Amino acid sequence: MQRLLDADNEALRPIEVVLTDVDDTLTRHGRLDAATLAAMERLENAGIHVVPVTGGCAGWCDHIVRAWPVAAVIGESGAFRFRKTRGGGLDQCFVRPREQLRDEQRRLLELAGHALAAVPQARLAADQPYRLADVAIDHAQDVVPSLGREAIERLIGTMREGGARARASSIHVNAWFGDHDKASMASRVLEQDFGLSAVEQRQRVLFIGDAPNDESLFRSYPASVGVANIAAHLDAMQAHPRWLCEASHGEGFMEMAERLLMLRR
């Protein structure tokens, strides 16, 4: 890994789309600073589209795509994509029929009951009622003190034993059925909504994130960036970002945005 400060301009100059994690990449302790939001708007105004890719719930994603300066949002670890239409409506694209996802979610909630029995300190995420497809178990958002790595691995292991996929973000363990993930939905969206082929995606798309559940995106995009707070997770990850920011959280996103904007001046 290199410092973003040392990144080759020629690798960054072609970037047209920034995929970004949300929790602890754009935010700090759940708060989005005005300066980070302004950086997103400056990117959009410069012709660099911003697409949040998050484990966050459908309710939150509905707000993000309507209120933030973004081109689209991918939520619940790749279960869907929301974007606004030219007429101002909401276009929704799901990885599978919505009713099938709801059926799968009911099974996931049963599995989550076993996981919570194994780790009583954990709890379902507060936003679970606003989710359409996956299940999120809180390990560091409202749970105080935050759970350690052993407890998080026990939660993940219990969900996987039940046939689900499970990954940890900086605040939740997200679990779902199926082969989709953040990267597979991102690839679909980039092709269908932005007209970028697989080759073009590797040349024109940058991803920035902070946690193990971002590994599929670090693996998929050569132009990948980690905000500084990813350092706490690197030894537990197999796929690492190409470059590291000097700053953490939203300030790291701003550092990345400024570097891209400098190349557009």
GROMACS .gro file of N, CA, C and O in nm, residues 34-102:
model
  276
   34ALA      N    1  -2.062   1.891   0.751
   34ALA     CA    2  -2.098   1.974   0.636
   34ALA      C    3  -1.986   1.978   0.533
   34ALA      O    4  -2.012   1.979   0.412
   35ALA      N    5  -1.861   1.977   0.579
   35ALA     CA    6  -1.748   1.985   0.487
   35ALA      C    7  -1.739   1.858   0.400
   35ALA      O    8  -1.701   1.865   0.283
   36THR      N    9  -1.773   1.743   0.458
   36THR     CA   10  -1.771   1.619   0.381
   36THR      C   11  -1.882   1.620   0.277
   36THR      O   12  -1.863   1.581   0.162
   37LEU      N   13  -2.001   1.665   0.316
   37LEU     CA   14  -2.112   1.677   0.223
   37LEU      C   15  -2.076   1.774   0.110
   37LEU      O   16  -2.106   1.749  -0.007
   38ALA      N   17  -2.009   1.883   0.144
   38ALA     CA   18  -1.968   1.980   0.043
   38ALA      C   19  -1.868   1.919  -0.054
   38ALA      O   20  -1.870   1.948  -0.174
   39ALA      N   21  -1.780   1.833  -0.005
   39ALA     CA   22  -1.683   1.766  -0.093
   39ALA      C   23  -1.754   1.676  -0.192
   39ALA      O   24  -1.715   1.669  -0.310
   40MET      N   25  -1.858   1.608  -0.148
   40MET     CA   26  -1.937   1.526  -0.239
   40MET      C   27  -2.001   1.612  -0.347
   40MET      O   28  -2.001   1.576  -0.466
   41GLU      N   29  -2.054   1.727  -0.307
   41GLU     CA   30  -2.119   1.816  -0.403
   41GLU      C   31  -2.018   1.871  -0.503
   41GLU      O   32  -2.047   1.883  -0.623
   42ARG      N   33  -1.898   1.904  -0.456
   42ARG     CA   34  -1.794   1.955  -0.547
   42ARG      C   35  -1.755   1.849  -0.649
   42ARG      O   36  -1.730   1.880  -0.766
   43LEU      N   37  -1.749   1.724  -0.607
   43LEU     CA   38  -1.718   1.616  -0.702
   43LEU      C   39  -1.828   1.607  -0.808
   43LEU      O   40  -1.799   1.599  -0.929
   44GLU      N   41  -1.954   1.607  -0.765
   44GLU     CA   42  -2.064   1.599  -0.861
   44GLU      C   43  -2.062   1.717  -0.957
   44GLU      O   44  -2.083   1.701  -1.077
   45ASN      N   45  -2.036   1.836  -0.907
   45ASN     CA   46  -2.031   1.955  -0.992
   45ASN      C   47  -1.917   1.950  -1.091
   45ASN      O   48  -1.923   2.013  -1.197
   46ALA      N   49  -1.812   1.876  -1.057
   46ALA     CA   50  -1.697   1.862  -1.146
   46ALA      C   51  -1.715   1.747  -1.246
   46ALA      O   52  -1.626   1.719  -1.326
   47GLY      N   53  -1.830   1.680  -1.240
   47GLY     CA   54  -1.857   1.571  -1.333
   47GLY      C   55  -1.809   1.436  -1.285
   47GLY      O   56  -1.804   1.340  -1.363
   48ILE      N   57  -1.774   1.425  -1.156
   48ILE     CA   58  -1.734   1.297  -1.097
   48ILE      C   59  -1.850   1.249  -1.011
   48ILE      O   60  -1.879   1.306  -0.906
   49HIS      N   61  -1.917   1.146  -1.056
   49HIS     CA   62  -2.037   1.098  -0.988
   49HIS      C   63  -2.002   1.025  -0.859
   49HIS      O   64  -1.905   0.949  -0.854
   50VAL      N   65  -2.081   1.047  -0.755
   50VAL     CA   66  -2.062   0.983  -0.625
   50VAL      C   67  -2.174   0.883  -0.603
   50VAL      O   68  -2.292   0.917  -0.617
   51VAL      N   69  -2.137   0.759  -0.570
   51VAL     CA   70  -2.235   0.653  -0.543
   51VAL      C   71  -2.200   0.588  -0.409
   51VAL      O   72  -2.105   0.510  -0.401
   52PRO      N   73  -2.272   0.619  -0.302
   52PRO     CA   74  -2.252   0.547  -0.176
   52PRO      C   75  -2.286   0.399  -0.191
   52PRO      O   76  -2.387   0.364  -0.254
   53VAL      N   77  -2.202   0.315  -0.135
   53VAL     CA   78  -2.222   0.170  -0.135
   53VAL      C   79  -2.213   0.127   0.010
   53VAL      O   80  -2.106   0.126   0.070
   54THR      N   81  -2.325   0.090   0.069
   54THR     CA   82  -2.333   0.078   0.214
   54THR      C   83  -2.407  -0.048   0.258
   54THR      O   84  -2.485  -0.105   0.180
   55GLY      N   85  -2.383  -0.088   0.380
   55GLY     CA   86  -2.465  -0.189   0.443
   55GLY      C   87  -2.588  -0.128   0.506
   55GLY      O   88  -2.669  -0.198   0.566
   56GLY      N   89  -2.601   0.003   0.494
   56GLY     CA   90  -2.712   0.076   0.554
   56GLY      C   91  -2.848   0.034   0.501
   56GLY      O   92  -2.861  -0.020   0.391
   57CYS      N   93  -2.951   0.064   0.580
   57CYS     CA   94  -3.087   0.016   0.553
   57CYS      C   95  -3.153   0.092   0.437
   57CYS      O   96  -3.112   0.202   0.399
   58ALA      N   97  -3.261   0.031   0.385
   58ALA     CA   98  -3.335   0.090   0.275
   58ALA      C   99  -3.392   0.227   0.312
   58ALA      O  100  -3.392   0.320   0.231
   59GLY      N  101  -3.439   0.240   0.435
   59GLY     CA  102  -3.494   0.369   0.477
   59GLY      C  103  -3.392   0.480   0.471
   59GLY      O  104  -3.420   0.592   0.426
   60TRP      N  105  -3.269   0.449   0.515
   60TRP     CA  106  -3.162   0.547   0.510
   60TRP      C  107  -3.123   0.576   0.365
   60TRP      O  108  -3.099   0.691   0.327
   61CYS      N  109  -3.118   0.471   0.283
   61CYS     CA  110  -3.079   0.489   0.143
   61CYS      C  111  -3.182   0.574   0.067
   61CYS      O  112  -3.144   0.652  -0.022
   62ASP      N  113  -3.309   0.560   0.101
   62ASP     CA  114  -3.412   0.644   0.041
   62ASP      C  115  -3.381   0.791   0.069
   62ASP      O  116  -3.389   0.878  -0.020
   63HIS      N  117  -3.344   0.821   0.194
   63HIS     CA  118  -3.308   0.958   0.229
   63HIS      C  119  -3.183   1.004   0.154
   63HIS      O  120  -3.178   1.114   0.099
   64ILE      N  121  -3.079   0.918   0.152
   64ILE     CA  122  -2.952   0.956   0.090
   64ILE      C  123  -2.972   0.996  -0.055
   64ILE      O  124  -2.924   1.102  -0.100
   65VAL      N  125  -3.042   0.914  -0.133
   65VAL     CA  126  -3.052   0.940  -0.276
   65VAL      C  127  -3.142   1.060  -0.305
   65VAL      O  128  -3.128   1.127  -0.408
   66ARG      N  129  -3.232   1.092  -0.213
   66ARG     CA  130  -3.319   1.207  -0.233
   66ARG      C  131  -3.256   1.338  -0.186
   66ARG      O  132  -3.283   1.444  -0.242
   67ALA      N  133  -3.170   1.332  -0.082
   67ALA     CA  134  -3.124   1.454  -0.016
   67ALA      C  135  -2.976   1.485  -0.038
   67ALA      O  136  -2.937   1.601  -0.023
   68TRP      N  137  -2.895   1.385  -0.068
   68TRP     CA  138  -2.752   1.408  -0.081
   68TRP      C  139  -2.716   1.432  -0.229
   68TRP      O  140  -2.788   1.389  -0.319
   69PRO      N  141  -2.602   1.495  -0.256
   69PRO     CA  142  -2.558   1.516  -0.395
   69PRO      C  143  -2.491   1.391  -0.451
   69PRO      O  144  -2.370   1.384  -0.471
   70VAL      N  145  -2.573   1.287  -0.476
   70VAL     CA  146  -2.522   1.160  -0.525
   70VAL      C  147  -2.600   1.117  -0.649
   70VAL      O  148  -2.715   1.159  -0.669
   71ALA      N  149  -2.537   1.032  -0.730
   71ALA     CA  150  -2.601   0.985  -0.852
   71ALA      C  151  -2.691   0.865  -0.827
   71ALA      O  152  -2.788   0.841  -0.901
   72ALA      N  153  -2.658   0.785  -0.726
   72ALA     CA  154  -2.734   0.666  -0.691
   72ALA      C  155  -2.682   0.620  -0.555
   72ALA      O  156  -2.583   0.674  -0.504
   73VAL      N  157  -2.748   0.519  -0.497
   73VAL     CA  158  -2.700   0.459  -0.374
   73VAL      C  159  -2.725   0.309  -0.380
   73VAL      O  160  -2.830   0.265  -0.428
   74ILE      N  161  -2.627   0.231  -0.334
   74ILE     CA  162  -2.639   0.086  -0.323
   74ILE      C  163  -2.647   0.053  -0.175
   74ILE      O  164  -2.562   0.098  -0.097
   75GLY      N  165  -2.749  -0.024  -0.136
   75GLY     CA  166  -2.770  -0.047   0.006
   75GLY      C  167  -2.781  -0.193   0.045
   75GLY      O  168  -2.789  -0.282  -0.039
   76GLU      N  169  -2.782  -0.214   0.176
   76GLU     CA  170  -2.795  -0.345   0.237
   76GLU      C  171  -2.699  -0.446   0.172
   76GLU      O  172  -2.738  -0.556   0.132
   77SER      N  173  -2.573  -0.404   0.162
   77SER     CA  174  -2.464  -0.490   0.113
   77SER      C  175  -2.488  -0.543  -0.028
   77SER      O  176  -2.449  -0.655  -0.061
   78GLY      N  177  -2.549  -0.460  -0.112
   78GLY     CA  178  -2.566  -0.496  -0.253
   78GLY      C  179  -2.701  -0.553  -0.288
   78GLY      O  180  -2.721  -0.600  -0.400
   79ALA      N  181  -2.799  -0.547  -0.197
   79ALA     CA  182  -2.931  -0.602  -0.225
   79ALA      C  183  -3.011  -0.517  -0.324
   79ALA      O  184  -3.098  -0.569  -0.394
   80PHE      N  185  -2.980  -0.388  -0.332
   80PHE     CA  186  -3.057  -0.300  -0.420
   80PHE      C  187  -2.978  -0.176  -0.457
   80PHE      O  188  -2.877  -0.143  -0.395
   81ARG      N  189  -3.028  -0.109  -0.559
   81ARG     CA  190  -2.981   0.023  -0.600
   81ARG      C  191  -3.101   0.116  -0.610
   81ARG      O  192  -3.203   0.083  -0.669
   82PHE      N  193  -3.092   0.234  -0.549
   82PHE     CA  194  -3.193   0.338  -0.563
   82PHE      C  195  -3.131   0.454  -0.641
   82PHE      O  196  -3.014   0.489  -0.619
   83ARG      N  197  -3.210   0.514  -0.729
   83ARG     CA  198  -3.167   0.640  -0.791
   83ARG      C  199  -3.290   0.721  -0.827
   83ARG      O  200  -3.398   0.667  -0.848
   84LYS      N  201  -3.271   0.852  -0.833
   84LYS     CA  202  -3.382   0.940  -0.868
   84LYS      C  203  -3.396   0.944  -1.020
   84LYS      O  204  -3.298   0.945  -1.094
   85THR      N  205  -3.520   0.948  -1.066
   85THR     CA  206  -3.546   0.961  -1.208
   85THR      C  207  -3.544   1.109  -1.246
   85THR      O  208  -3.544   1.197  -1.159
   86ARG      N  209  -3.542   1.135  -1.375
   86ARG     CA  210  -3.543   1.274  -1.420
   86ARG      C  211  -3.667   1.348  -1.373
   86ARG      O  212  -3.666   1.469  -1.353
   87GLY      N  213  -3.776   1.274  -1.355
   87GLY     CA  214  -3.899   1.336  -1.308
   87GLY      C  215  -3.905   1.353  -1.158
   87GLY      O  216  -4.004   1.404  -1.105
   88GLY      N  217  -3.799   1.308  -1.086
   88GLY     CA  218  -3.795   1.325  -0.942
   88GLY      C  219  -3.843   1.206  -0.863
   88GLY      O  220  -3.842   1.209  -0.740
   89GLY      N  221  -3.885   1.100  -0.932
   89GLY     CA  222  -3.929   0.980  -0.863
   89GLY      C  223  -3.811   0.894  -0.822
   89GLY      O  224  -3.695   0.928  -0.844
   90LEU      N  225  -3.843   0.778  -0.762
   90LEU     CA  226  -3.740   0.688  -0.713
   90LEU      C  227  -3.742   0.559  -0.795
   90LEU      O  228  -3.842   0.489  -0.800
   91ASP      N  229  -3.630   0.530  -0.861
   91ASP     CA  230  -3.615   0.407  -0.937
   91ASP      C  231  -3.542   0.306  -0.850
   91ASP      O  232  -3.433   0.334  -0.798
   92GLN      N  233  -3.603   0.188  -0.831
   92GLN     CA  234  -3.548   0.085  -0.744
   92GLN      C  235  -3.512  -0.038  -0.826
   92GLN      O  236  -3.594  -0.086  -0.905
   93CYS      N  237  -3.392  -0.089  -0.805
   93CYS     CA  238  -3.346  -0.210  -0.872
   93CYS      C  239  -3.300  -0.308  -0.764
   93CYS      O  240  -3.208  -0.277  -0.687
   94PHE      N  241  -3.363  -0.427  -0.758
   94PHE     CA  242  -3.330  -0.526  -0.656
   94PHE      C  243  -3.254  -0.643  -0.719
   94PHE      O  244  -3.276  -0.677  -0.835
   95VAL      N  245  -3.169  -0.704  -0.638
   95VAL     CA  246  -3.089  -0.816  -0.689
   95VAL      C  247  -3.176  -0.936  -0.722
   95VAL      O  248  -3.143  -1.015  -0.811
   96ARG      N  249  -3.287  -0.953  -0.651
   96ARG     CA  250  -3.387  -1.056  -0.677
   96ARG      C  251  -3.523  -0.994  -0.649
   96ARG      O  252  -3.531  -0.886  -0.590
   97PRO      N  253  -3.632  -1.061  -0.689
   97PRO     CA  254  -3.765  -1.003  -0.662
   97PRO      C  255  -3.780  -0.966  -0.515
   97PRO      O  256  -3.737  -1.040  -0.426
   98ARG      N  257  -3.842  -0.854  -0.493
   98ARG     CA  258  -3.851  -0.800  -0.357
   98ARG      C  259  -3.918  -0.896  -0.259
   98ARG      O  260  -3.874  -0.910  -0.144
   99GLU      N  261  -4.023  -0.965  -0.303
   99GLU     CA  262  -4.090  -1.058  -0.213
   99GLU      C  263  -4.000  -1.174  -0.175
   99GLU      O  264  -4.007  -1.226  -0.063
  100GLN      N  265  -3.916  -1.219  -0.269
  100GLN     CA  266  -3.821  -1.325  -0.236
  100GLN      C  267  -3.722  -1.277  -0.130
  100GLN      O  268  -3.689  -1.351  -0.036
  101LEU      N  269  -3.675  -1.154  -0.144
  101LEU     CA  270  -3.584  -1.098  -0.045
  101LEU      C  271  -3.649  -1.088   0.092
  101LEU      O  272  -3.584  -1.112   0.195
  102ARG      N  273  -3.776  -1.054   0.095
  102ARG     CA  274  -3.848  -1.043   0.224
  102ARG      C  275  -3.862  -1.182   0.289
  102ARG      O  276  -3.849  -1.196   0.411
   0.00000   0.00000   0.00000
